[in-house]
mmCIF file of C-alpha atoms and ligand atoms in Angstrom:
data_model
loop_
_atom_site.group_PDB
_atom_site.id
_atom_site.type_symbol
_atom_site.label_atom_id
_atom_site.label_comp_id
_atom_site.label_asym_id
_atom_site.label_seq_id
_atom_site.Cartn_x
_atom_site.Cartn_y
_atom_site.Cartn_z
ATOM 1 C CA UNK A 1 0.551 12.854 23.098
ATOM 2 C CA UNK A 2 -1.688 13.916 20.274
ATOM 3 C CA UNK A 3 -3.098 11.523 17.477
ATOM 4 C CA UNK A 4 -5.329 12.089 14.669
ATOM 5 C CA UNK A 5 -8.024 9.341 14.124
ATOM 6 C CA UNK A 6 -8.960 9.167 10.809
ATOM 7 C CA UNK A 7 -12.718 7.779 10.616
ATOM 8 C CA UNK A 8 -12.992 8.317 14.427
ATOM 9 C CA UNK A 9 -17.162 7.820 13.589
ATOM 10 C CA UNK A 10 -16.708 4.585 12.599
ATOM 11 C CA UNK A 11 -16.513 1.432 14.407
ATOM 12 C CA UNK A 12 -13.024 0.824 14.981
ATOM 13 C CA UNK A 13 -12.221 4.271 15.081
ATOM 14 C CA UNK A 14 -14.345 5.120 18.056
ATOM 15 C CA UNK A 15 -13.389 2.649 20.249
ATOM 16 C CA UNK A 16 -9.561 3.983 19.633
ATOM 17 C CA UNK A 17 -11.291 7.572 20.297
ATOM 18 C CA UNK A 18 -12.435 6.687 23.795
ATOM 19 C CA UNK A 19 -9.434 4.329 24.672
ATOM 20 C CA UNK A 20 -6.958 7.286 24.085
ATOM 21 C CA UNK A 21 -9.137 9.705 25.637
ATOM 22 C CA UNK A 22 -9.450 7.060 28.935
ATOM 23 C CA UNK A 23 -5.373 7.706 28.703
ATOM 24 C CA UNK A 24 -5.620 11.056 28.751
ATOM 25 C CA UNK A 25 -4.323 11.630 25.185
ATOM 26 C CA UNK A 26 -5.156 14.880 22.945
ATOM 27 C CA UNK A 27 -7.260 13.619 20.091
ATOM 28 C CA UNK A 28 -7.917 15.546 16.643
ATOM 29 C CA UNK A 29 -11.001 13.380 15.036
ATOM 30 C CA UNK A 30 -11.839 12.966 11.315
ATOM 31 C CA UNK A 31 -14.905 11.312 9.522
ATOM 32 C CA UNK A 32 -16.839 12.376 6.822
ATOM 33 C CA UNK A 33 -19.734 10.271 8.221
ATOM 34 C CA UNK A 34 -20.095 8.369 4.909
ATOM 35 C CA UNK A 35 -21.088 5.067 6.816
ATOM 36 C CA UNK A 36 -19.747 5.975 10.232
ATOM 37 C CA UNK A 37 -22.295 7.859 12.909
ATOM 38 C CA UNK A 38 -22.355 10.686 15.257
ATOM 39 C CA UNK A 39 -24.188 8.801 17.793
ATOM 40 C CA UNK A 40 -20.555 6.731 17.584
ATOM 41 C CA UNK A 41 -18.825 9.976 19.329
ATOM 42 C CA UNK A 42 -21.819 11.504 20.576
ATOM 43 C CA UNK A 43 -20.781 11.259 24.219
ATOM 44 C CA UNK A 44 -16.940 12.121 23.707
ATOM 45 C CA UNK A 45 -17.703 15.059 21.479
ATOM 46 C CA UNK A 46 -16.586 17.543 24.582
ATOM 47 C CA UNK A 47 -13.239 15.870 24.854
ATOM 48 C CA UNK A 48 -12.049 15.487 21.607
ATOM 49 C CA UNK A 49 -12.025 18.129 18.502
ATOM 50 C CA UNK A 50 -13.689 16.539 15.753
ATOM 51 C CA UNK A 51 -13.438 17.845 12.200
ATOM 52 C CA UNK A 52 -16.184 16.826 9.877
ATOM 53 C CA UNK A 53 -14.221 16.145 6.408
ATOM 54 C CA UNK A 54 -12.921 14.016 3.736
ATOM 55 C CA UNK A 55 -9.763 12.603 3.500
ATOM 56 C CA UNK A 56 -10.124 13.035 -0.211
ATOM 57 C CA UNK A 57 -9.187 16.834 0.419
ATOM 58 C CA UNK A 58 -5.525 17.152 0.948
ATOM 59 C CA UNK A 59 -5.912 20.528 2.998
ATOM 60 C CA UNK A 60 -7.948 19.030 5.212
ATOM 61 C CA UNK A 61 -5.279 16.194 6.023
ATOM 62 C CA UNK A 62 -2.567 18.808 6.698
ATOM 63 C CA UNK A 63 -5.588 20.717 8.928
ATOM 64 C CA UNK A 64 -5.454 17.212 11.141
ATOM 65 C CA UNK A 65 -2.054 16.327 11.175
ATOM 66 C CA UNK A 66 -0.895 19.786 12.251
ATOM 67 C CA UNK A 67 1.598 19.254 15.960
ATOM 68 C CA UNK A 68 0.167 15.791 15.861
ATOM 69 C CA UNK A 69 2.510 12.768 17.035
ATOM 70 C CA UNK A 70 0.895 9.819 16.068
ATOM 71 C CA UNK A 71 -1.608 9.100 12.571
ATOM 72 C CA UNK A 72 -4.131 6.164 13.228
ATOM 73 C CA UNK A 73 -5.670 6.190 9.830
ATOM 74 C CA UNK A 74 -9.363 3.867 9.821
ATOM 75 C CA UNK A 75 -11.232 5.794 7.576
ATOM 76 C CA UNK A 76 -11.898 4.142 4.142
ATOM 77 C CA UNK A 77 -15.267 2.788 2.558
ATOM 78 C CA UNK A 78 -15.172 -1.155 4.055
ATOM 79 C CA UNK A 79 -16.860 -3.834 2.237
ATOM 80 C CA UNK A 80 -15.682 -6.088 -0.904
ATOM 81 C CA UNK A 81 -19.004 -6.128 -2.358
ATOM 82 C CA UNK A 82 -19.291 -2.310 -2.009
ATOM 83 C CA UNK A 83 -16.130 -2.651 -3.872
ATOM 84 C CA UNK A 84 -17.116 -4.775 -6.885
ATOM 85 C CA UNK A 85 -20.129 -2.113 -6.783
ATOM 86 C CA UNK A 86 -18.206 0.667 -7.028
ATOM 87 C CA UNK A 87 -14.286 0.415 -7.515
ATOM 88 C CA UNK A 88 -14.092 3.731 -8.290
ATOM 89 C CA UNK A 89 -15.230 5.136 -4.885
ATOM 90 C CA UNK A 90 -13.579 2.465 -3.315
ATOM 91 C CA UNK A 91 -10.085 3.665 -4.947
ATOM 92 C CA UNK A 92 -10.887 7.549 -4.479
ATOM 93 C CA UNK A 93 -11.349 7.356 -0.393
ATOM 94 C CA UNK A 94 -9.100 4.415 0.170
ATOM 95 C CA UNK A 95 -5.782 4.738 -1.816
ATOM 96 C CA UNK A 96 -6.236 8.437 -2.942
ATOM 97 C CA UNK A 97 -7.504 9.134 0.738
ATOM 98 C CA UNK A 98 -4.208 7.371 2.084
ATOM 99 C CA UNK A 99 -1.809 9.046 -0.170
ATOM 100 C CA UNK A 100 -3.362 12.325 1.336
ATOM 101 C CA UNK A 101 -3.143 11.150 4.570
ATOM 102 C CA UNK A 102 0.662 10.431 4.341
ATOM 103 C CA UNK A 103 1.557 13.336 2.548
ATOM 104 C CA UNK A 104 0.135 15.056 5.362
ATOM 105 C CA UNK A 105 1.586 13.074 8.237
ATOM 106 C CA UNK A 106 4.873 13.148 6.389
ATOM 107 C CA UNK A 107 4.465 17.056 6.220
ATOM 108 C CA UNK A 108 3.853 17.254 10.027
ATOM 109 C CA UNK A 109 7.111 15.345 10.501
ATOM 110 C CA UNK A 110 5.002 12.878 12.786
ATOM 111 C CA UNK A 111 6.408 10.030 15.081
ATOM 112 C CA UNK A 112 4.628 7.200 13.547
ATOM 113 C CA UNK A 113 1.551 6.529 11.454
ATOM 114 C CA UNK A 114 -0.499 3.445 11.587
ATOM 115 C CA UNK A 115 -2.551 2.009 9.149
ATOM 116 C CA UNK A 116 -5.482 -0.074 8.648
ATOM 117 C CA UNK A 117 -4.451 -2.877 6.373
ATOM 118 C CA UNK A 118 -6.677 -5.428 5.837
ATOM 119 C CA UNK A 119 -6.580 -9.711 5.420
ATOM 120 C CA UNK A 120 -8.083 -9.122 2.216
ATOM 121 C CA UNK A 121 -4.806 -8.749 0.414
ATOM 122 C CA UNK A 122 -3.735 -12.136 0.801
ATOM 123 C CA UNK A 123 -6.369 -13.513 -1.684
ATOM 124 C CA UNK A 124 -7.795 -16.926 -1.860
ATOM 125 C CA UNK A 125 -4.461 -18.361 -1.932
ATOM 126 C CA UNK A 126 -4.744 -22.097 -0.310
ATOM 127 C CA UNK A 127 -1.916 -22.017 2.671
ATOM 128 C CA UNK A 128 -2.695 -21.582 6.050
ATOM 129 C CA UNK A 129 -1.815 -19.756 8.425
ATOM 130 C CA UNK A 130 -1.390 -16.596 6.241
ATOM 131 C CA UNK A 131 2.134 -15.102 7.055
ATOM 132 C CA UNK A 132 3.098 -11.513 6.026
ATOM 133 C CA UNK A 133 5.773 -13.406 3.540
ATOM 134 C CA UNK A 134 3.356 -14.456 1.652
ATOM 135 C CA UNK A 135 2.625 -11.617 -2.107
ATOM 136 C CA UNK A 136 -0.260 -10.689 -1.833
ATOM 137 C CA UNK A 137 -3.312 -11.631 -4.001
ATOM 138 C CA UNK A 138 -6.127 -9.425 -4.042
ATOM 139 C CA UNK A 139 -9.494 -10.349 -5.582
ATOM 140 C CA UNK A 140 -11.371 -7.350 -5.515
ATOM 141 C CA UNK A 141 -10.967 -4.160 -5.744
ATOM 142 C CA UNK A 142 -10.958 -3.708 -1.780
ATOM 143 C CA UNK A 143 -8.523 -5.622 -1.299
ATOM 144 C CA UNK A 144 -6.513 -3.913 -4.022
ATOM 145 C CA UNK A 145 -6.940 -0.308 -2.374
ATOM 146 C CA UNK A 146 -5.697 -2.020 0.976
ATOM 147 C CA UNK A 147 -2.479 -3.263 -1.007
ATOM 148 C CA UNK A 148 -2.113 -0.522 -2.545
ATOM 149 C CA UNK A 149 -1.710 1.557 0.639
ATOM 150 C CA UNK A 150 0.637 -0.843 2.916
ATOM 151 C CA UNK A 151 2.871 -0.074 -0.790
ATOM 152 C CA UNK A 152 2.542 3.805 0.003
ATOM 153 C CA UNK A 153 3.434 3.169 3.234
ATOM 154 C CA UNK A 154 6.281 0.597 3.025
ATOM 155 C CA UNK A 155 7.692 3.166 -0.189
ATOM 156 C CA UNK A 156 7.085 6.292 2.444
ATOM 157 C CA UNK A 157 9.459 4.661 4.950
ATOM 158 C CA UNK A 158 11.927 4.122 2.836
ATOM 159 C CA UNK A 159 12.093 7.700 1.277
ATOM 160 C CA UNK A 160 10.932 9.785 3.699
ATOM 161 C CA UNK A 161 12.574 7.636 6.914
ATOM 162 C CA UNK A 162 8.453 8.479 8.262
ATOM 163 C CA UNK A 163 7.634 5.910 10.918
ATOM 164 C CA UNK A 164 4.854 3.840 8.899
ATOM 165 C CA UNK A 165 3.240 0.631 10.075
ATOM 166 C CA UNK A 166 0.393 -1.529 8.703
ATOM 167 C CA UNK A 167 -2.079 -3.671 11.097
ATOM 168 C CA UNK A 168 -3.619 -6.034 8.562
ATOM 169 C CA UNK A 169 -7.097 -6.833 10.224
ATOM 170 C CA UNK A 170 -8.741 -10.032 10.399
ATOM 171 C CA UNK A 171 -12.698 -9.865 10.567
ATOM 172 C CA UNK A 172 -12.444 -6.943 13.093
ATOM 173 C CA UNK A 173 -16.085 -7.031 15.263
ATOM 174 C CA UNK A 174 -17.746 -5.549 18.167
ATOM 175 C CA UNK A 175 -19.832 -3.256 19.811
ATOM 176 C CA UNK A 176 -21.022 -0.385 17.880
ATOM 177 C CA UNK A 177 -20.693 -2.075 14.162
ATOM 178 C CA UNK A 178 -23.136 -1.137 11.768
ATOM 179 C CA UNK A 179 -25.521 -3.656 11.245
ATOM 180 C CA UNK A 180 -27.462 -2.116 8.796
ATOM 181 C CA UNK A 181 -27.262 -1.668 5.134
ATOM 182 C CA UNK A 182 -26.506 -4.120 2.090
ATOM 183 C CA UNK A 183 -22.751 -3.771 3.507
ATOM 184 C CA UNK A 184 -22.877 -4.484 6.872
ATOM 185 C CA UNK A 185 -20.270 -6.930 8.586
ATOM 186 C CA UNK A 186 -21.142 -10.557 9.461
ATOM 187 C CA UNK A 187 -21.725 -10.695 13.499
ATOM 188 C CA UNK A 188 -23.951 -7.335 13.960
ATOM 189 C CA UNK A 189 -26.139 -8.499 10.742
ATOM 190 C CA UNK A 190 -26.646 -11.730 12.186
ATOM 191 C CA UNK A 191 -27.394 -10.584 15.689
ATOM 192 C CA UNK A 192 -29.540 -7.746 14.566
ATOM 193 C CA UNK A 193 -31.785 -10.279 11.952
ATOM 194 C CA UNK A 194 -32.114 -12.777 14.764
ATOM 195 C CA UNK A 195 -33.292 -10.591 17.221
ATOM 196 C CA UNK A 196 -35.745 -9.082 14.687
ATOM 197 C CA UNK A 197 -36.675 -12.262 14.677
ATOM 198 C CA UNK A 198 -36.183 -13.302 11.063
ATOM 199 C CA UNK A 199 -33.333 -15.708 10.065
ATOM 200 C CA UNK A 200 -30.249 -14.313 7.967
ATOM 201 C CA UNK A 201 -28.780 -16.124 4.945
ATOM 202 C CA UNK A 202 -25.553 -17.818 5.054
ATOM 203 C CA UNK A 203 -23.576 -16.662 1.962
ATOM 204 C CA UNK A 204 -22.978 -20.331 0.197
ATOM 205 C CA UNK A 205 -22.343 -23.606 2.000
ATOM 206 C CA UNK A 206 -21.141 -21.717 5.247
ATOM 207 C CA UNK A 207 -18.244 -24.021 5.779
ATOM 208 C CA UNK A 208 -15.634 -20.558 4.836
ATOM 209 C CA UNK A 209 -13.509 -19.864 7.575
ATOM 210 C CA UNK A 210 -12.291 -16.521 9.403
ATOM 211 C CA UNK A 211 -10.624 -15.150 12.070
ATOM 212 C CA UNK A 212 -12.789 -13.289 14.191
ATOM 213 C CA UNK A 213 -11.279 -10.491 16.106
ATOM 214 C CA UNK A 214 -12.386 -8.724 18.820
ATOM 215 C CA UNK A 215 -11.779 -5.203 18.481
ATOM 216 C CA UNK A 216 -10.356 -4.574 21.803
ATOM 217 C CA UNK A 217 -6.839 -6.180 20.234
ATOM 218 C CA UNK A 218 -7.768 -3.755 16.941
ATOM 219 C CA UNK A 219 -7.464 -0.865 19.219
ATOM 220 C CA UNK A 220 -4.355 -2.132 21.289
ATOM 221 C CA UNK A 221 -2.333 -2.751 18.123
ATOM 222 C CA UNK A 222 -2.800 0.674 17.006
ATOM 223 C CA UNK A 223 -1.376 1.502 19.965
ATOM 224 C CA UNK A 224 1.292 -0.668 20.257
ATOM 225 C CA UNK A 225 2.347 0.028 16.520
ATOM 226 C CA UNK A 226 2.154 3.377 17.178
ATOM 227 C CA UNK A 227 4.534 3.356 20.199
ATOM 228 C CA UNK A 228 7.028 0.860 18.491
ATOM 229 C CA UNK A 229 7.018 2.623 14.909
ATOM 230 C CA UNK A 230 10.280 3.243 14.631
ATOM 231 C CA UNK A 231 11.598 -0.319 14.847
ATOM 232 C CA UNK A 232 8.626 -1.442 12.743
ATOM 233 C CA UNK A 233 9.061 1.064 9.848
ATOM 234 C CA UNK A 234 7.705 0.210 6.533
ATOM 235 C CA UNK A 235 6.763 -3.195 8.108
ATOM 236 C CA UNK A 236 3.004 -4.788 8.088
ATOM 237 C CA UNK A 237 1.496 -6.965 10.732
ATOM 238 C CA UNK A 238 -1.464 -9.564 11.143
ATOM 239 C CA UNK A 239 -4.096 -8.515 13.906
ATOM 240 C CA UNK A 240 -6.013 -11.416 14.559
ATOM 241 C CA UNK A 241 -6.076 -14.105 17.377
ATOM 242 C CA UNK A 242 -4.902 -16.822 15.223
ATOM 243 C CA UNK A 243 -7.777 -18.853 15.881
ATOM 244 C CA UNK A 244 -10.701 -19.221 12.694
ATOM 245 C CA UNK A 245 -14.208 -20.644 12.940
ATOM 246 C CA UNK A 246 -16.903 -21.281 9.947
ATOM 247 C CA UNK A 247 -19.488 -19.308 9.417
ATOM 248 C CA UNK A 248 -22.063 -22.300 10.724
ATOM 249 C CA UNK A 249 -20.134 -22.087 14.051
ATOM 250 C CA UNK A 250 -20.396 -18.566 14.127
ATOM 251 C CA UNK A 251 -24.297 -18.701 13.544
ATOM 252 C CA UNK A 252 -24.777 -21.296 15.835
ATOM 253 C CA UNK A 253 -23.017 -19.630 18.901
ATOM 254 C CA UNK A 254 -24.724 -16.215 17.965
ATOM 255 C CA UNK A 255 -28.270 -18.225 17.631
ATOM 256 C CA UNK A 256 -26.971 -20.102 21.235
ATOM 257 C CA UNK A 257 -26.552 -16.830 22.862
ATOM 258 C CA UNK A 258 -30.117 -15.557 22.224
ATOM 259 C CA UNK A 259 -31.613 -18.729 22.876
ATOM 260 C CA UNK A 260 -32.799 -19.389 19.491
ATOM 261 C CA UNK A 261 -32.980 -22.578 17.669
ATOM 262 C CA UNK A 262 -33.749 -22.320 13.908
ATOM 263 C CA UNK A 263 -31.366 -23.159 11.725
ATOM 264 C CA UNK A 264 -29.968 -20.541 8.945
ATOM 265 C CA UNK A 265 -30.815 -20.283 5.782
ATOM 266 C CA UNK A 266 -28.399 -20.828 2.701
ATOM 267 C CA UNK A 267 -27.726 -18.579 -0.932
ATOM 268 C CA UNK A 268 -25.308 -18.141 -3.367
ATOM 269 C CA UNK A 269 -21.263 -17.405 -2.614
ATOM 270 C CA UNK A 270 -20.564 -13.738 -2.790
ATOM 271 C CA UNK A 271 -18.408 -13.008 -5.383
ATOM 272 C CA UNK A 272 -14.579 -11.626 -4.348
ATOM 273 C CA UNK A 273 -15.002 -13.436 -1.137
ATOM 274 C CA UNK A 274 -12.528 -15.593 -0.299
ATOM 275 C CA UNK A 275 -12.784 -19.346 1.216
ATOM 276 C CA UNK A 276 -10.614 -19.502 4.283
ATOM 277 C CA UNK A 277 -8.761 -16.559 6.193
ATOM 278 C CA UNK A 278 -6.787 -17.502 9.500
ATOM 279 C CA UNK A 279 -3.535 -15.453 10.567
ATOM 280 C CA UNK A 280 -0.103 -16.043 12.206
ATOM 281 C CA UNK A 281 0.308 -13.485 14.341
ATOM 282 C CA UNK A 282 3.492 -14.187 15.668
ATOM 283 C CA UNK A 283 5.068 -11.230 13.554
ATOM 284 C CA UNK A 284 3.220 -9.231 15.205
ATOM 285 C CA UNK A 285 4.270 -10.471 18.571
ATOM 286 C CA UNK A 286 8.119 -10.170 18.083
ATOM 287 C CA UNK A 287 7.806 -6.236 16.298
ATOM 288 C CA UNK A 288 5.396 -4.608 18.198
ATOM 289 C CA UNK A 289 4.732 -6.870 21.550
ATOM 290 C CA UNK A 290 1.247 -7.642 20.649
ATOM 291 C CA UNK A 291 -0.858 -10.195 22.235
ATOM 292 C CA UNK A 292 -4.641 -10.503 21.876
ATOM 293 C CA UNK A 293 -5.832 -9.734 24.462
ATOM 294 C CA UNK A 294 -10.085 -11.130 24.334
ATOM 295 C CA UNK A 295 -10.811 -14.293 22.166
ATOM 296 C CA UNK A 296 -12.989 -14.623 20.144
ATOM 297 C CA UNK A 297 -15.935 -16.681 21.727
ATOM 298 C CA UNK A 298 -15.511 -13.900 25.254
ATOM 299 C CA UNK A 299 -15.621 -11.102 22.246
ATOM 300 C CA UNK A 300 -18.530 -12.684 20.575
ATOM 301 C CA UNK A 301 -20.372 -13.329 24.367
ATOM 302 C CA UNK A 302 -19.941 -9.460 24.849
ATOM 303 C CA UNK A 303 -20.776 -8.232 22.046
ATOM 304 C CA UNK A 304 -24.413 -9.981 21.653
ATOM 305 C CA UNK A 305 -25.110 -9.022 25.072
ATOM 306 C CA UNK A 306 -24.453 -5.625 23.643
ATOM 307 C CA UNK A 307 -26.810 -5.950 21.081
ATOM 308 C CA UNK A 308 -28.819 -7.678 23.074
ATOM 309 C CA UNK A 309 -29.069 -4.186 25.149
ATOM 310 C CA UNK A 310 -29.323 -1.834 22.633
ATOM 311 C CA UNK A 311 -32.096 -3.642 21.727
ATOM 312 C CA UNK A 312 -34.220 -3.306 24.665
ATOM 313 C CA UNK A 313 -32.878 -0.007 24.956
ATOM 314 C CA UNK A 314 -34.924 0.661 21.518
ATOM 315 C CA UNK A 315 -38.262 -0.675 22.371
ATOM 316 C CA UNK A 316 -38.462 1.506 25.781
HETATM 317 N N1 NAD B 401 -13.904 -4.141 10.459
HETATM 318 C C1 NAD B 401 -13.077 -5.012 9.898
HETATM 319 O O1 NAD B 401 -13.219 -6.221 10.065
HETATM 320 C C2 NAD B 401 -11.916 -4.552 9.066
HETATM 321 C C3 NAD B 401 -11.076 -5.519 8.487
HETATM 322 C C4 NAD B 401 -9.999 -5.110 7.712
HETATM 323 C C5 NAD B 401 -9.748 -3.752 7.567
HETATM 324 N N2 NAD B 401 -10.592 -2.841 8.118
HETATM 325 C C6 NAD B 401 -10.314 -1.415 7.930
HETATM 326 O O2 NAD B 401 -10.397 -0.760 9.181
HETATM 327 C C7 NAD B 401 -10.844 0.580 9.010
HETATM 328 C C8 NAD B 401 -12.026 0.864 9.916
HETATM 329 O O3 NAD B 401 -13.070 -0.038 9.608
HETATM 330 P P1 NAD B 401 -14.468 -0.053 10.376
HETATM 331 O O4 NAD B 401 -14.899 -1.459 10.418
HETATM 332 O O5 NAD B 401 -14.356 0.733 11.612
HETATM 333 O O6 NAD B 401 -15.401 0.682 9.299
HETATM 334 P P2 NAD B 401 -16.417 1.882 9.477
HETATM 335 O O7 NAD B 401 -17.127 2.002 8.155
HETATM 336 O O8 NAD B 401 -17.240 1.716 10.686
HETATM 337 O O9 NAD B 401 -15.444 3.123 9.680
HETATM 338 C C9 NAD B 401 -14.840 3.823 8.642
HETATM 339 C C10 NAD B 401 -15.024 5.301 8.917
HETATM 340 O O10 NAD B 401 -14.331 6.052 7.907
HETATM 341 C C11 NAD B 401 -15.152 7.148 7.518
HETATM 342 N N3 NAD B 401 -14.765 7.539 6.167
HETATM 343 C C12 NAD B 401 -14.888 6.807 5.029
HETATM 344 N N4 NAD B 401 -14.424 7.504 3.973
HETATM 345 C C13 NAD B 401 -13.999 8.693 4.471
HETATM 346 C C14 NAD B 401 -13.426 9.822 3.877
HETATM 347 N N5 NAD B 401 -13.223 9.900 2.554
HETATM 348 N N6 NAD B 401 -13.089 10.863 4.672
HETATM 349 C C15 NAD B 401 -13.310 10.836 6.012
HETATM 350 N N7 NAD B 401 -13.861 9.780 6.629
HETATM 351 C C16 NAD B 401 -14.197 8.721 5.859
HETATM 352 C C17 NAD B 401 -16.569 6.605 7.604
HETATM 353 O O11 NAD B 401 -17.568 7.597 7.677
HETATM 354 C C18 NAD B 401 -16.488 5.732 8.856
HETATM 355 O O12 NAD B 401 -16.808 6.479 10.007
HETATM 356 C C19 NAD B 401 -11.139 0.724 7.514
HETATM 357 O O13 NAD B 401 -10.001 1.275 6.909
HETATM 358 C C20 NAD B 401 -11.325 -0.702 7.045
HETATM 359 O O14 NAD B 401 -11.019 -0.859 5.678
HETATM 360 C C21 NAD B 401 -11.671 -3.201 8.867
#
């Protein structure tokens, strides 16, 4: 089979990269390398053929989607606060960058096209578990390009019959995320200021809540909503392991895990952020047979020691 990988540079996007290629699937890559990283496909770059463009130019997302069979679409500028930033970027590569992206995939006539929702639509509304029933609520303008595109693709189900499916991710992490920057994601900033051997800061009281997900079930629910498109048409699903932990556990177990004892320092709530984020996932289950597959705590275990090695790797 052939898919495209939208933002195949990024985190999520390379591990689906090197999963398909380990099943011997044709892979067309895309990534503008806006906050993904060659060293990210670096040692697949022989197997795959990568384009290096911008979903923000149509012609380039026919140029992808051309004989393909399956769309997994990642690439989009992550981050709320980049968001609040810069809503304007945010909308341009995330909901213009999507419409492209089906247009294109609709164009190609191909057998399904996954997208990657996010848990930020659901808001800071107070019910837990959050179930796709739920309207969504977003709170920044993230969250609102995210909606905007599981719209697209619910409306391009409906009047094009194209096989479109949203994973809605819950605090995706893992090997080979970024770190660095004023943007970077949670685990691989705390890991990579402990071993630096400063302390990070715990946005506000640290008692918010998420589902942490390892992204070996990210890239197995592209798959499996990618093989089951058809019956999930138009549909969106939670990807998480419907399990949540505060941000004090989190630092705790990442400090426990590199055998170091200070405790964390604390600063103001981010603004857009929401308090508590914890999915049912048994949606998911019944449309496209998905189970998680690592839990948290293993994911967390393997992905310091990751880290961990990359990090000694660095000071040869
Ligand atoms: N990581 C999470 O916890 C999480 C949670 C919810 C949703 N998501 C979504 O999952 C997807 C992948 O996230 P990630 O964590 O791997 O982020 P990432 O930043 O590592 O990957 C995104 C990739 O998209 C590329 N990209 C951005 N704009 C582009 C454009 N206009 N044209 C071509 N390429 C472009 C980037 O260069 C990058 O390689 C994103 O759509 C993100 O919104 C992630």
């Amino acid at each position: 089979m052939k898919y495209v990988v939208t933002g195949v540079a990024g985190f999520i996007g390379s591990h689906l990269l090197e999963n398909l290629l380990k099943e011997g699937h044709e892979v067309v890559g895309l990534d503008n390398f806006s906050t993904g990283h060659r060293h990210n496909i670096a040692p697949f770059l022989d197997d795959f053929e990568f384009v290096e463009g911008d979903i923000r130019d149509l012609e380039t997302c026919h140029r992808v989607c051309k004989n393909a069979d399956y769309v997994l679409h990642q690439a989009a500028l992550g981050s709320v606060p980049r968001s609040v930033a810069d809503p304007i970027a945010s909308h341009d590569n995330n909901a213009s960058g999507t419409l492209n992206m089906l247009v294109a995939g609709r164009d190609a006539d191909v057998s399904g096209f996954v997208f990657a929702a996010s848990s930020s639509a659901y808001g800071d509304t107070p019910t837990l578990p959050k179930v796709e029933t739920m309207p969504m609520r977003p709170m920044s303008p993230y969250a609102i390009t995210k909606a905007m595109g599981e719209y697209y693709l619910n409306v391009f189900g409906t009047l094009y019959q194209m096989n479109t499916v949203g994973v809605r991710y819950f605090n995706i992490f893992g090997p080979r995320q970024d770190p660095n920057g004023m943007y970077a994601a949670v685990i691989p900033k705390f890991v990579d200021i402990l071993m630096g051997g400063s302390v990070p800061v715990i946005d506000g009281d640290g008692e918010q809540t998420r589902d942490f997900t390892f992204v070996a079930n990210a890239v197995s629910a592209n798959l499996l909503a990618a093989k089951n498109a058809e019956q999930a048409r138009g549909e969106v699903v939670n990807i998480a392991c419907g399990n949540r932990i505060s941000i004090n556990k989190l630092y705790n177990d990442i400090a426990g895990h590199l055998d170091i004892t200070k405790p964390a320092k604390y600063g103001p709530k981010r603004a857009g952020d929401v308090r508590d984020s914890l999915a049912d996932i048994s949606k998911a289950k019944r449309l496209i047979n998905y189970e998680p597959l690592v839990n948290d705590a293993e994911g967390l275990k393997i992905t310091v020691e990751w880290f961990k090695k990359q990090f000694e790797e660095s000071k040869k």
